[in-house]
Amino acid sequence: RGHFNEQPNDYIISELLSRNLIYDEGASLKLRKFTSLKWFKNTVMIFKRGGI
């Protein structure tokens, strides 16, 4: 039984971009740096609304 969303990060980024949400790589990397959870370190992503 896997995680409910097993899509690659690039797929998620593309899908959210189509909904006007922009991936914030810098903020995502900062957050990943402070966790010891492997799945969180590899998958947590921060998005911002486009146009802000």
mmCIF file of C-alpha atoms in Angstrom:
data_model
loop_
_atom_site.group_PDB
_atom_site.id
_atom_site.type_symbol
_atom_site.label_atom_id
_atom_site.label_comp_id
_atom_site.label_asym_id
_atom_site.label_seq_id
_atom_site.Cartn_x
_atom_site.Cartn_y
_atom_site.Cartn_z
ATOM 1 C CA ARG A 1 0.000 0.000 0.000
ATOM 2 C CA GLY A 2 1.702 3.158 -1.185
ATOM 3 C CA HIS A 3 1.305 6.820 -0.516
ATOM 4 C CA PHE A 4 -1.900 8.272 -1.932
ATOM 5 C CA ASN A 5 0.020 10.448 -4.398
ATOM 6 C CA GLU A 6 2.947 8.718 -6.048
ATOM 7 C CA GLN A 7 3.423 11.226 -8.864
ATOM 8 C CA PRO A 8 6.908 12.703 -9.396
ATOM 9 C CA ASN A 9 7.542 16.250 -8.196
ATOM 10 C CA ASP A 10 7.812 17.564 -11.772
ATOM 11 C CA TYR A 11 4.306 16.318 -12.482
ATOM 12 C CA ILE A 12 2.924 18.056 -9.370
ATOM 13 C CA ILE A 13 4.744 21.287 -10.239
ATOM 14 C CA SER A 14 3.286 21.208 -13.756
ATOM 15 C CA GLU A 15 -0.240 20.479 -12.536
ATOM 16 C CA LEU A 16 -0.174 23.294 -9.983
ATOM 17 C CA LEU A 17 1.341 25.709 -12.504
ATOM 18 C CA SER A 18 -1.740 25.104 -14.668
ATOM 19 C CA ARG A 19 -3.745 26.315 -11.638
ATOM 20 C CA ASN A 20 -1.663 29.505 -11.337
ATOM 21 C CA LEU A 21 0.505 28.253 -8.460
ATOM 22 C CA ILE A 22 4.253 28.837 -8.836
ATOM 23 C CA TYR A 23 6.769 26.467 -7.262
ATOM 24 C CA ASP A 24 9.092 28.289 -4.844
ATOM 25 C CA GLU A 25 12.222 26.176 -5.067
ATOM 26 C CA GLY A 26 14.257 28.291 -2.645
ATOM 27 C CA ALA A 27 11.657 28.149 0.128
ATOM 28 C CA SER A 28 11.092 24.446 -0.500
ATOM 29 C CA LEU A 29 14.809 23.664 -0.203
ATOM 30 C CA LYS A 30 15.075 25.655 3.030
ATOM 31 C CA LEU A 31 12.200 23.681 4.558
ATOM 32 C CA ARG A 32 13.632 20.360 3.369
ATOM 33 C CA LYS A 33 16.951 21.207 5.001
ATOM 34 C CA PHE A 34 15.429 21.127 8.498
ATOM 35 C CA THR A 35 13.686 17.755 8.450
ATOM 36 C CA SER A 36 14.929 14.271 9.192
ATOM 37 C CA LEU A 37 11.960 12.553 7.517
ATOM 38 C CA LYS A 38 13.214 11.119 4.222
ATOM 39 C CA TRP A 39 9.868 11.322 2.423
ATOM 40 C CA PHE A 40 9.387 14.936 3.560
ATOM 41 C CA LYS A 41 12.938 15.895 2.571
ATOM 42 C CA ASN A 42 12.319 14.602 -0.949
ATOM 43 C CA THR A 43 8.785 15.776 -1.569
ATOM 44 C CA VAL A 44 7.725 18.838 0.432
ATOM 45 C CA MET A 45 7.088 21.753 -1.910
ATOM 46 C CA ILE A 46 5.995 25.336 -1.367
ATOM 47 C CA PHE A 47 3.889 27.131 -3.963
ATOM 48 C CA LYS A 48 2.809 30.745 -4.328
ATOM 49 C CA ARG A 49 -0.099 32.133 -6.263
ATOM 50 C CA GLY A 50 0.960 33.517 -9.618
ATOM 51 C CA GLY A 51 0.952 37.287 -10.003
ATOM 52 C CA ILE A 52 1.919 38.024 -6.405
#
